[in-house]
Coordinates of C-alpha atoms and ligand atoms in Angstrom, one line a residue:
M1 CA -65.3 -3.2 97.3
T2 CA -67.6 -3.7 100.3
K3 CA -68.3 -7.0 102.0
I4 CA -71.4 -5.6 103.8
F5 CA -74.7 -7.4 103.1
A6 CA -77.9 -5.6 103.7
S7 CA -79.5 -8.3 106.0
P8 CA -78.9 -11.6 107.6
E9 CA -81.4 -13.0 105.1
A10 CA -79.3 -11.8 102.1
A11 CA -76.1 -13.1 103.7
V12 CA -77.3 -16.7 103.8
A13 CA -79.6 -16.7 100.8
D14 CA -77.3 -18.8 98.6
I15 CA -76.5 -21.6 101.2
P16 CA -77.7 -24.8 99.2
N17 CA -79.1 -28.0 100.4
G18 CA -76.3 -30.3 101.5
A19 CA -73.9 -27.6 102.6
S20 CA -71.6 -27.9 105.5
V21 CA -72.0 -25.1 107.9
A22 CA -69.8 -24.3 111.0
I23 CA -71.5 -22.3 113.6
A24 CA -69.4 -20.7 116.3
G25 CA -70.9 -20.0 119.8
F26 CA -70.2 -21.2 123.3
G27 CA -72.2 -23.3 125.8
V28 CA -75.8 -22.8 126.3
G29 CA -76.2 -19.3 124.8
H30 CA -73.0 -17.3 124.6
S31 CA -71.9 -15.3 121.4
Y32 CA -73.8 -17.4 118.9
P33 CA -74.5 -15.7 115.5
N34 CA -78.2 -15.7 116.4
S35 CA -79.4 -13.5 113.5
L36 CA -77.7 -15.6 110.9
V37 CA -79.0 -18.9 112.5
I38 CA -82.6 -17.5 112.3
A39 CA -82.1 -16.4 108.8
L40 CA -80.9 -19.8 107.8
K41 CA -83.8 -21.3 109.5
D42 CA -86.2 -19.1 107.6
Q43 CA -84.3 -19.7 104.3
G44 CA -84.9 -23.5 104.8
A45 CA -81.8 -25.2 103.2
R46 CA -81.9 -28.8 104.2
D47 CA -79.7 -31.8 104.5
L48 CA -77.1 -29.6 106.3
C49 CA -74.0 -30.9 108.1
L50 CA -73.5 -28.5 111.1
V51 CA -70.1 -28.3 112.8
A52 CA -70.2 -26.7 116.3
N53 CA -69.0 -27.1 119.8
S54 CA -72.5 -27.7 120.8
L55 CA -76.0 -26.6 119.5
G56 CA -76.7 -24.4 122.5
A57 CA -80.3 -24.5 124.0
G58 CA -83.4 -22.4 123.7
E59 CA -84.4 -19.4 121.6
Y60 CA -82.3 -18.6 118.5
R61 CA -79.7 -21.3 119.0
P62 CA -78.4 -23.7 116.3
E63 CA -80.5 -26.4 117.8
L64 CA -83.5 -24.6 116.0
L65 CA -82.2 -25.9 112.6
L66 CA -82.2 -29.4 113.9
E67 CA -85.8 -28.8 115.3
N68 CA -86.8 -27.6 111.8
G69 CA -85.6 -30.8 110.2
Q70 CA -82.8 -29.1 108.2
V71 CA -79.9 -31.2 109.5
S72 CA -78.7 -34.6 108.5
K73 CA -75.2 -34.6 110.2
V74 CA -73.6 -32.8 113.1
V75 CA -70.0 -32.8 114.3
L76 CA -69.9 -31.7 117.9
S77 CA -67.8 -31.8 121.1
F78 CA -71.0 -31.6 123.2
S79 CA -74.3 -33.4 122.3
A80 CA -75.6 -33.8 125.8
R81 CA -75.5 -32.1 129.2
P82 CA -75.6 -34.5 132.2
G83 CA -79.0 -35.6 133.3
L84 CA -80.9 -33.4 130.8
P85 CA -82.8 -34.4 127.6
S86 CA -81.1 -33.4 124.3
L87 CA -82.7 -33.2 120.9
V88 CA -79.6 -34.0 119.0
E89 CA -79.2 -37.1 121.1
Q90 CA -82.8 -38.1 120.4
R91 CA -82.3 -37.6 116.6
A92 CA -79.0 -39.4 116.6
A93 CA -80.5 -42.4 118.6
S94 CA -83.3 -42.6 116.1
G95 CA -80.9 -42.5 113.2
D96 CA -82.4 -39.3 111.7
V97 CA -79.1 -37.5 112.3
Q98 CA -75.4 -38.8 112.0
L99 CA -73.4 -37.7 115.0
E100 CA -69.5 -37.3 115.1
M101 CA -68.0 -36.4 118.4
V102 CA -64.7 -34.5 118.4
P103 CA -62.9 -33.1 121.5
Q104 CA -63.2 -29.2 121.6
G105 CA -59.5 -28.4 121.0
I106 CA -59.2 -30.9 118.1
L107 CA -62.4 -29.5 116.5
V108 CA -60.8 -26.1 116.5
E109 CA -57.5 -27.4 115.2
R110 CA -59.2 -29.3 112.4
L111 CA -60.9 -26.2 111.2
R112 CA -57.8 -24.1 111.7
A113 CA -55.8 -26.7 109.7
A114 CA -58.3 -26.5 106.8
G115 CA -57.8 -22.7 106.8
A116 CA -54.0 -23.1 107.0
G117 CA -53.7 -25.4 104.1
L118 CA -52.7 -28.4 106.1
P119 CA -54.5 -31.7 105.3
A120 CA -53.9 -33.4 108.6
F121 CA -51.9 -33.5 111.9
Y122 CA -51.0 -35.8 114.7
S123 CA -52.6 -35.3 118.1
P124 CA -52.1 -36.9 121.6
V125 CA -55.7 -36.4 122.4
T126 CA -58.1 -39.4 122.4
V127 CA -55.3 -42.0 122.4
G128 CA -56.6 -45.0 124.5
T129 CA -60.3 -44.0 124.0
P130 CA -63.1 -45.2 121.7
L131 CA -62.6 -42.0 119.7
A132 CA -59.2 -43.2 118.4
K133 CA -60.8 -46.3 116.9
G134 CA -60.0 -46.6 113.2
K135 CA -57.6 -43.7 113.2
E136 CA -53.9 -44.1 112.2
L137 CA -51.7 -44.1 115.3
R138 CA -48.0 -43.2 115.2
E139 CA -45.4 -42.9 117.8
F140 CA -43.0 -39.8 118.1
D141 CA -40.3 -40.1 120.7
G142 CA -42.1 -43.1 122.3
K143 CA -45.4 -41.5 122.7
A144 CA -48.6 -42.4 120.7
Y145 CA -50.4 -39.9 118.6
V146 CA -53.5 -40.2 116.3
L147 CA -53.9 -38.7 112.8
E148 CA -56.5 -36.1 112.6
H149 CA -57.8 -34.8 109.3
A150 CA -58.5 -31.1 108.5
L151 CA -62.3 -30.2 108.6
P152 CA -63.0 -27.8 105.7
V153 CA -66.5 -26.4 105.6
D154 CA -68.6 -24.6 102.9
Y155 CA -69.8 -21.8 105.2
A156 CA -69.0 -20.5 108.6
L157 CA -71.5 -18.4 110.7
V158 CA -69.6 -16.4 113.1
R159 CA -70.2 -13.5 115.5
G160 CA -67.9 -10.5 116.4
Y161 CA -68.1 -7.2 118.1
R162 CA -67.4 -4.8 115.3
A163 CA -66.4 -5.1 111.6
D164 CA -65.7 -2.9 108.7
A165 CA -66.5 -3.1 104.9
S166 CA -63.1 -4.9 104.3
G167 CA -64.2 -7.7 106.6
N168 CA -61.8 -6.9 109.4
V169 CA -63.5 -8.1 112.7
E170 CA -62.8 -7.1 116.3
F171 CA -63.8 -9.4 119.2
R172 CA -64.5 -8.4 122.9
G173 CA -63.9 -10.3 126.1
S174 CA -63.8 -14.0 126.2
S175 CA -66.1 -14.2 123.2
M176 CA -63.5 -14.8 120.5
H177 CA -63.2 -18.6 121.1
F178 CA -64.2 -20.6 117.9
H179 CA -64.9 -17.6 115.6
P180 CA -61.5 -17.0 114.0
S181 CA -60.7 -20.7 113.3
F182 CA -64.2 -21.5 112.1
A183 CA -64.0 -18.6 109.7
K184 CA -60.7 -19.7 108.4
G185 CA -61.8 -23.3 107.8
A186 CA -64.8 -22.1 105.6
R187 CA -64.9 -21.4 101.9
V188 CA -67.4 -18.5 102.7
A189 CA -67.2 -16.9 106.2
I190 CA -70.2 -14.8 107.1
V191 CA -69.8 -12.5 110.2
E192 CA -72.6 -10.9 112.2
V193 CA -71.5 -8.0 114.4
E194 CA -73.1 -5.6 116.8
E195 CA -71.7 -2.6 114.9
I196 CA -70.4 -1.8 111.4
V197 CA -67.7 0.9 111.4
E198 CA -65.8 2.9 108.9
V199 CA -62.7 1.3 107.5
G200 CA -59.8 2.5 109.6
T201 CA -61.8 2.7 112.9
I202 CA -60.6 -0.7 114.2
P203 CA -56.9 -0.2 115.1
P204 CA -54.9 -2.8 113.1
E205 CA -53.7 -4.4 116.3
R206 CA -57.2 -5.0 117.5
V207 CA -58.3 -6.9 114.3
G208 CA -59.0 -10.4 115.8
L209 CA -60.0 -11.8 112.3
P210 CA -58.4 -10.1 109.2
G211 CA -60.8 -9.3 106.5
I212 CA -59.0 -11.6 104.0
F213 CA -60.7 -14.5 105.7
V214 CA -64.1 -12.9 105.7
A215 CA -66.5 -12.9 102.7
R216 CA -69.6 -11.2 104.2
V217 CA -70.4 -8.9 107.1
V218 CA -73.9 -8.2 108.3
L219 CA -75.3 -6.2 111.3
A220 CA -76.9 -8.3 113.9
T221 CA -80.7 -8.0 114.1
K222 CA -81.5 -10.4 117.0
K223 CA -80.4 -9.9 120.6
V224 CA -81.0 -12.6 123.1
A225 CA -80.7 -12.8 126.9
I226 CA -77.9 -15.0 128.0
P227 CA -78.8 -17.7 130.5
K228 CA -76.4 -17.6 133.5
G229 CA -74.3 -20.7 134.1
A230 CA -74.9 -24.4 133.5
L231 CA -78.3 -26.0 133.4
G232 CA -79.9 -28.4 135.8
R233 CA -77.1 -28.9 138.4
R234 CA -77.9 -29.5 142.1
A235 CA -77.3 -26.7 144.6
P236 CA -73.9 -26.3 146.1
D237 CA -75.0 -26.7 149.7
T238 CA -76.7 -30.1 149.0
R239 CA -75.1 -33.2 150.4
R240 CA -75.7 -37.0 150.1
E241 CA -76.2 -39.3 153.1
Y242 CA -74.3 -42.6 153.5
F243 CA -75.3 -45.2 156.1
G244 CA -77.8 -42.4 157.3
K245 CA -75.1 -40.0 158.0
P246 CA -74.4 -36.7 156.2
A247 CA -71.2 -36.5 154.0
L248 CA -69.6 -33.2 153.0
S249 CA -71.6 -30.8 150.9
R250 CA -70.6 -30.1 147.4
L251 CA -69.3 -26.7 148.4
E252 CA -67.4 -28.2 151.3
F253 CA -65.5 -30.9 149.4
A254 CA -64.9 -28.4 146.5
Q255 CA -63.2 -26.2 149.2
R256 CA -61.0 -29.1 150.3
A257 CA -60.0 -29.5 146.7
A258 CA -59.1 -25.8 146.4
A259 CA -56.5 -26.3 149.2
L260 CA -54.6 -28.7 147.0
L261 CA -54.0 -26.0 144.3
P262 CA -50.5 -24.6 144.3
E263 CA -50.0 -21.0 145.1
H264 CA -48.9 -19.1 141.9
G265 CA -50.2 -22.0 139.8
Y266 CA -52.2 -21.9 136.5
V267 CA -55.4 -23.9 136.9
N268 CA -58.4 -25.0 134.8
L269 CA -61.7 -25.7 136.5
G270 CA -63.9 -28.1 134.5
S271 CA -67.7 -28.0 134.3
G272 CA -69.8 -29.4 137.1
L273 CA -68.5 -29.6 140.6
P274 CA -65.1 -28.1 139.9
T275 CA -66.7 -24.7 139.1
L276 CA -67.5 -24.5 142.8
V277 CA -63.8 -24.4 143.5
A278 CA -63.6 -20.9 141.9
S279 CA -65.2 -19.2 144.9
H280 CA -62.5 -20.7 147.2
V281 CA -59.5 -19.2 145.3
S282 CA -60.6 -15.6 145.2
G283 CA -58.1 -14.3 147.7
R284 CA -55.2 -16.4 146.4
S285 CA -52.6 -15.9 143.7
I286 CA -54.0 -18.6 141.4
T287 CA -54.4 -17.9 137.7
L288 CA -57.5 -19.5 136.4
H289 CA -57.8 -20.6 132.8
A290 CA -61.0 -21.1 130.9
E291 CA -60.9 -22.8 127.5
N292 CA -63.1 -20.3 125.8
G293 CA -60.0 -18.1 126.0
A294 CA -59.5 -16.4 129.4
L295 CA -56.4 -16.5 131.6
G296 CA -56.4 -14.7 134.9
Y297 CA -60.2 -14.3 135.5
E298 CA -62.4 -14.4 138.6
L299 CA -66.2 -15.1 138.9
L300 CA -68.2 -11.9 138.9
G301 CA -69.0 -10.8 142.4
E302 CA -72.6 -10.7 143.8
D303 CA -72.9 -7.0 142.9
G304 CA -71.0 -7.2 139.7
V305 CA -72.7 -6.1 136.5
P306 CA -72.7 -9.1 134.0
D307 CA -71.1 -8.2 130.6
P308 CA -72.4 -10.9 128.1
D309 CA -68.9 -11.0 126.3
F310 CA -67.1 -12.0 129.6
F311 CA -67.8 -15.6 130.7
D312 CA -66.0 -18.9 131.5
A313 CA -66.3 -22.2 129.9
A314 CA -69.0 -23.3 132.3
G315 CA -71.1 -20.1 131.3
G316 CA -70.6 -18.2 134.5
F317 CA -69.9 -14.4 134.0
I318 CA -66.4 -13.2 134.9
D319 CA -64.2 -10.3 135.6
M320 CA -60.6 -10.1 134.5
R321 CA -57.9 -9.7 137.2
P322 CA -55.0 -7.3 136.5
G323 CA -52.5 -9.1 134.3
G324 CA -55.1 -11.4 132.8
A325 CA -55.3 -12.1 129.0
L326 CA -58.0 -13.0 126.5
F327 CA -57.5 -15.0 123.3
D328 CA -59.2 -17.5 120.9
S329 CA -59.6 -21.3 121.2
V330 CA -56.4 -22.1 119.3
V331 CA -54.3 -20.2 121.9
S332 CA -56.4 -21.6 124.7
F333 CA -55.7 -25.2 123.7
E334 CA -52.1 -24.3 123.1
V335 CA -52.1 -23.4 126.9
A336 CA -54.0 -26.7 127.6
R337 CA -51.9 -29.2 125.5
S338 CA -48.5 -27.6 126.1
G339 CA -48.5 -28.8 129.7
K340 CA -48.1 -25.3 131.1
L341 CA -51.1 -25.7 133.4
S342 CA -50.2 -26.6 136.9
A343 CA -53.4 -28.4 137.6
V344 CA -56.7 -29.4 135.9
L345 CA -59.8 -30.2 138.0
L346 CA -62.6 -32.1 136.4
G347 CA -65.8 -33.7 137.4
A348 CA -66.4 -37.4 136.6
Y349 CA -68.8 -40.2 136.1
Q350 CA -66.3 -43.0 137.1
V351 CA -62.6 -43.2 138.0
A352 CA -60.9 -46.7 137.8
Q353 CA -58.3 -48.0 140.3
N354 CA -55.5 -47.6 137.6
G355 CA -56.5 -44.0 137.1
D356 CA -58.6 -44.3 134.1
L357 CA -61.2 -41.6 133.7
A358 CA -64.7 -41.6 132.2
N359 CA -66.5 -38.3 132.2
W360 CA -68.2 -37.7 128.8
S361 CA -70.7 -40.4 128.1
V362 CA -73.2 -42.5 130.0
P363 CA -75.1 -45.6 128.7
G364 CA -78.0 -44.6 126.6
Q365 CA -76.1 -41.7 125.0
V366 CA -74.9 -41.8 121.4
G367 CA -72.4 -39.0 122.1
G368 CA -72.1 -37.0 125.3
G369 CA -70.2 -34.0 126.6
I370 CA -66.5 -34.0 125.9
G371 CA -65.9 -30.2 125.8
G372 CA -62.3 -29.4 126.6
A373 CA -61.7 -32.3 128.9
M374 CA -59.7 -34.6 126.6
D375 CA -57.4 -31.8 125.5
L376 CA -56.9 -30.5 129.0
I377 CA -55.8 -34.0 130.1
A378 CA -53.4 -34.3 127.1
G379 CA -51.3 -31.6 128.7
A380 CA -50.5 -34.0 131.5
S381 CA -50.8 -31.5 134.2
K382 CA -51.8 -32.7 137.7
L383 CA -55.4 -34.0 137.2
I384 CA -57.7 -33.7 140.3
I385 CA -61.1 -35.3 140.1
V386 CA -63.9 -33.6 142.1
M387 CA -67.0 -35.9 142.4
E388 CA -69.5 -37.4 144.8
H389 CA -68.4 -40.9 146.0
S390 CA -71.6 -42.6 144.7
D391 CA -74.0 -41.7 141.9
S392 CA -77.7 -40.9 142.6
K393 CA -78.5 -44.5 142.3
G394 CA -76.1 -45.4 145.1
R395 CA -73.4 -47.0 142.8
S396 CA -69.8 -46.3 143.6
K397 CA -68.1 -44.0 141.1
L398 CA -64.7 -45.3 142.3
V399 CA -64.7 -48.5 140.2
R400 CA -62.2 -51.4 139.4
E401 CA -62.7 -50.7 135.7
C402 CA -64.6 -48.0 134.0
Q403 CA -67.8 -49.3 132.3
Y404 CA -68.3 -46.1 130.4
P405 CA -66.3 -44.9 127.5
L406 CA -62.9 -43.4 128.6
T407 CA -62.0 -39.8 128.4
A408 CA -58.3 -40.7 128.9
P409 CA -56.4 -43.8 130.4
Q410 CA -54.4 -43.7 133.6
C411 CA -54.5 -39.9 134.0
V412 CA -56.1 -39.2 137.4
D413 CA -53.7 -38.2 140.0
V414 CA -56.0 -37.3 143.0
I415 CA -59.7 -37.8 143.8
V416 CA -61.6 -35.6 146.1
T417 CA -65.1 -36.9 147.0
D418 CA -67.8 -36.1 149.7
L419 CA -66.3 -39.0 151.7
A420 CA -62.6 -39.1 151.0
L421 CA -59.4 -37.8 149.5
L422 CA -57.2 -40.3 147.5
V423 CA -53.9 -40.0 145.9
R424 CA -52.8 -42.4 143.1
R425 CA -49.7 -44.5 143.6
G426 CA -49.2 -46.6 140.4
N427 CA -52.2 -48.8 139.8
R428 CA -54.0 -48.0 143.1
F429 CA -55.3 -45.1 145.0
V430 CA -54.3 -44.5 148.6
L431 CA -57.0 -43.4 151.0
E432 CA -55.4 -40.4 152.8
E433 CA -58.4 -38.5 154.3
I434 CA -62.0 -39.5 155.4
A435 CA -65.0 -37.3 155.9
P436 CA -65.9 -36.4 159.6
G437 CA -68.2 -39.1 161.1
F438 CA -67.0 -42.0 158.9
S439 CA -64.7 -44.9 159.4
V440 CA -62.1 -46.4 156.9
E441 CA -64.2 -49.6 156.9
E442 CA -67.3 -47.6 155.9
I443 CA -65.4 -45.9 153.1
Q444 CA -64.1 -49.2 151.8
Q445 CA -67.7 -50.6 151.8
L446 CA -68.8 -47.7 149.6
T447 CA -65.9 -48.0 147.3
D448 CA -65.7 -50.6 144.4
M449 CA -62.0 -50.1 143.6
E450 CA -59.4 -51.8 145.7
L451 CA -57.8 -49.2 147.9
L452 CA -54.5 -48.8 149.8
V453 CA -54.9 -47.1 153.1
A454 CA -52.4 -44.6 154.4
D455 CA -50.8 -45.3 157.8
D456 CA -52.1 -42.0 159.1
V457 CA -55.5 -41.5 157.6
R458 CA -56.6 -37.9 158.5
I459 CA -60.1 -36.3 158.8
M460 CA -61.0 -34.3 155.8
R461 CA -61.5 -30.6 156.8
P462 CA -63.1 -28.2 154.3
D463 CA -61.0 -25.4 155.9
T464 CA -57.6 -27.1 155.4
K465 CA -55.0 -24.4 154.6
P466 CA -53.5 -24.5 151.1
V467 CA -50.1 -26.3 151.0
Ligands
SCA501 C1 -68.9 -35.6 134.5 C2 -69.7 -34.4 134.7 C3 -71.1 -34.5 134.0 C4 -70.0 -34.3 136.2 O1 -70.8 -33.2 136.4 P1 -71.1 -32.7 137.9 O2 -69.8 -32.4 138.5 O3 -72.1 -31.7 138.0 O4 -71.5 -34.0 138.6 P2 -72.9 -34.5 139.4 O5 -73.6 -33.4 139.8 O6 -72.5 -35.5 140.3 O7 -73.6 -35.2 138.2 C5 -74.4 -34.6 137.3 C6 -75.3 -35.6 136.6 O8 -74.5 -36.6 135.9 C7 -75.1 -37.9 135.9 N1 -74.1 -38.8 136.5 C8 -73.1 -38.4 137.4 N2 -72.4 -39.6 137.6 C9 -73.0 -40.5 137.0 C10 -72.6 -42.0 136.9 N3 -71.6 -42.5 137.5 N4 -73.5 -42.7 136.2 C11 -74.5 -42.1 135.5 N5 -74.8 -40.9 135.5 C12 -74.1 -40.1 136.3 C13 -76.3 -37.6 136.7 O9 -77.4 -37.4 135.9 C14 -76.0 -36.5 137.6 O10 -77.1 -35.9 138.1 P3 -77.9 -36.4 139.4 O11 -76.9 -36.9 140.4 O12 -78.6 -35.3 139.9 O13 -78.7 -37.5 139.0 C15 -69.1 -33.1 134.2 O14 -67.8 -32.9 134.8 C16 -69.0 -33.0 132.8 O15 -69.9 -32.5 132.2 N6 -67.9 -33.5 132.1 C17 -67.9 -33.5 130.7 C18 -66.5 -33.3 130.3 C19 -65.8 -32.2 130.9 O16 -65.2 -32.3 132.0 N7 -65.9 -31.0 130.1 C20 -65.5 -29.9 130.7 C21 -64.1 -29.6 130.5 S1 -63.6 -28.2 131.3 C22 -64.7 -27.0 131.4 O17 -65.8 -27.2 131.2 C23 -64.2 -25.7 131.9 C24 -65.1 -24.9 132.7 C25 -64.5 -23.6 133.2 O18 -63.4 -23.3 132.8 O19 -65.1 -23.0 134.1
LIG502 O1 -72.7 -26.8 127.4 C1 -72.2 -26.7 126.3 O2 -72.9 -26.5 125.3 C2 -70.7 -26.9 126.0 C3 -69.9 -26.5 127.2 C4 -68.5 -26.9 127.0 O3 -68.1 -27.2 125.9 C5 -67.6 -26.8 128.1 C6 -66.1 -27.0 127.8 O4 -65.4 -26.1 127.5 O5 -65.7 -28.1 128.0

């Protein structure tokens, strides 16, 4: 028996109108099953429910199915990138498409559960946020959890490195992420690979997705250049001015944040400003975790040759350090939710004085960009927020109460901005450091939340030595 299909067109030919289709792939353009997506677009099935982390952007990405009017519902962890237009947001706002937002780790777990014969499970993620609304809450050992249901799908479109006629799939680099769990959650898993090999070529211990979970294998026919990094962010050396005076640049306060990271720690750097921290930990024994499934990586150096299968959750190309490990999203979120990370650094829209965090949705969005943030926070590691003190309209991002939907309540431990370093003590933050050239009074004027002020406020130095 062979599971090999002659072409991507043949492999998706029977997908009917109204089917649910999970499409694995990461970020803007990493490791999407591009040939299968194009084949499904040409095949024309309509009224589809797409399940994905995000719909990517540009040529060949799942967003094309939306553009082509084939989609009536989407289940995503990322529907918008900050400050950029998003087709799925437009369609959701007009009511053409129904949008359900799910944190990345829970999305993976819901598909995995479907594949594992588990109808539902309890999760600490989303408690205290709008996403928990209407869900059953239950306490275990005095802590609240929400009931999440398995998410079975009709088809999964996934991508691997090599496969054989039995359907065994091998993955490369940090490109495994959603593929195995999406395949397991599907009635029919269709895998596109770069190479089809003889049965027996893939050593059993290198099989990342066993053939029993795979219905169809097809050779990729479309290759696509992978965009580097996130889209549309301001340059690292830019800085804001307050009272006509320059604050620290984005790179400088990221460097200050890097000095807070414990030597020998395990650390996750979120998208946006925290990614700038990576360049300041290069000589140190800090193990970086990326939620697409890498532990012990570093950003690719200037003269490094990018390998499309090796990237971090923000889309930057990476190299693995000796002793590093690569795995799928299920393992990656075990790392996140287990509490084994020493610190998590995230960017933010707003932080409230009691430590509430809002960093996934702004007014005018139907969804937003959750990604891995909610799952990372659920592990209760030290949470450091790296953000500018004010937004581009001049409004303070350190607020009394968050006006935007919460990512998690009372979770922020430290805030590092272009003007100050603040540490939470109960329901207030203590101002411990201020940027050169600014006074405590000026910082207070630029801060909406009530602050406590340390007795010995220090000047914030980008080159502060790690503790
Ligand atoms: C919250 C953001 C958007 C912050 O991004 P940045 O750090 O780039 O911040 P920024 O440059 O200051 O802001 C980017 C844009 O966001 C908007 N913006 C920022 N603050 C705002 C506010 N208070 N009100 C309204 N809009 C605001 C503006 O359009 C702004 O662009 P202008 O100022 O130019 O107008 C980010 O952290 C994010 O995407 N979070 C989503 C959840 C998350 O953290 N997921 C990642 C999990 S972890 C992960 O990704 C791992 C990555 C890895 O391992 O490498
Ligand atoms: O940019 C995207 O499409 C998604 C990025 C993402 O999910 C980052 C994360 O892992 O949180």
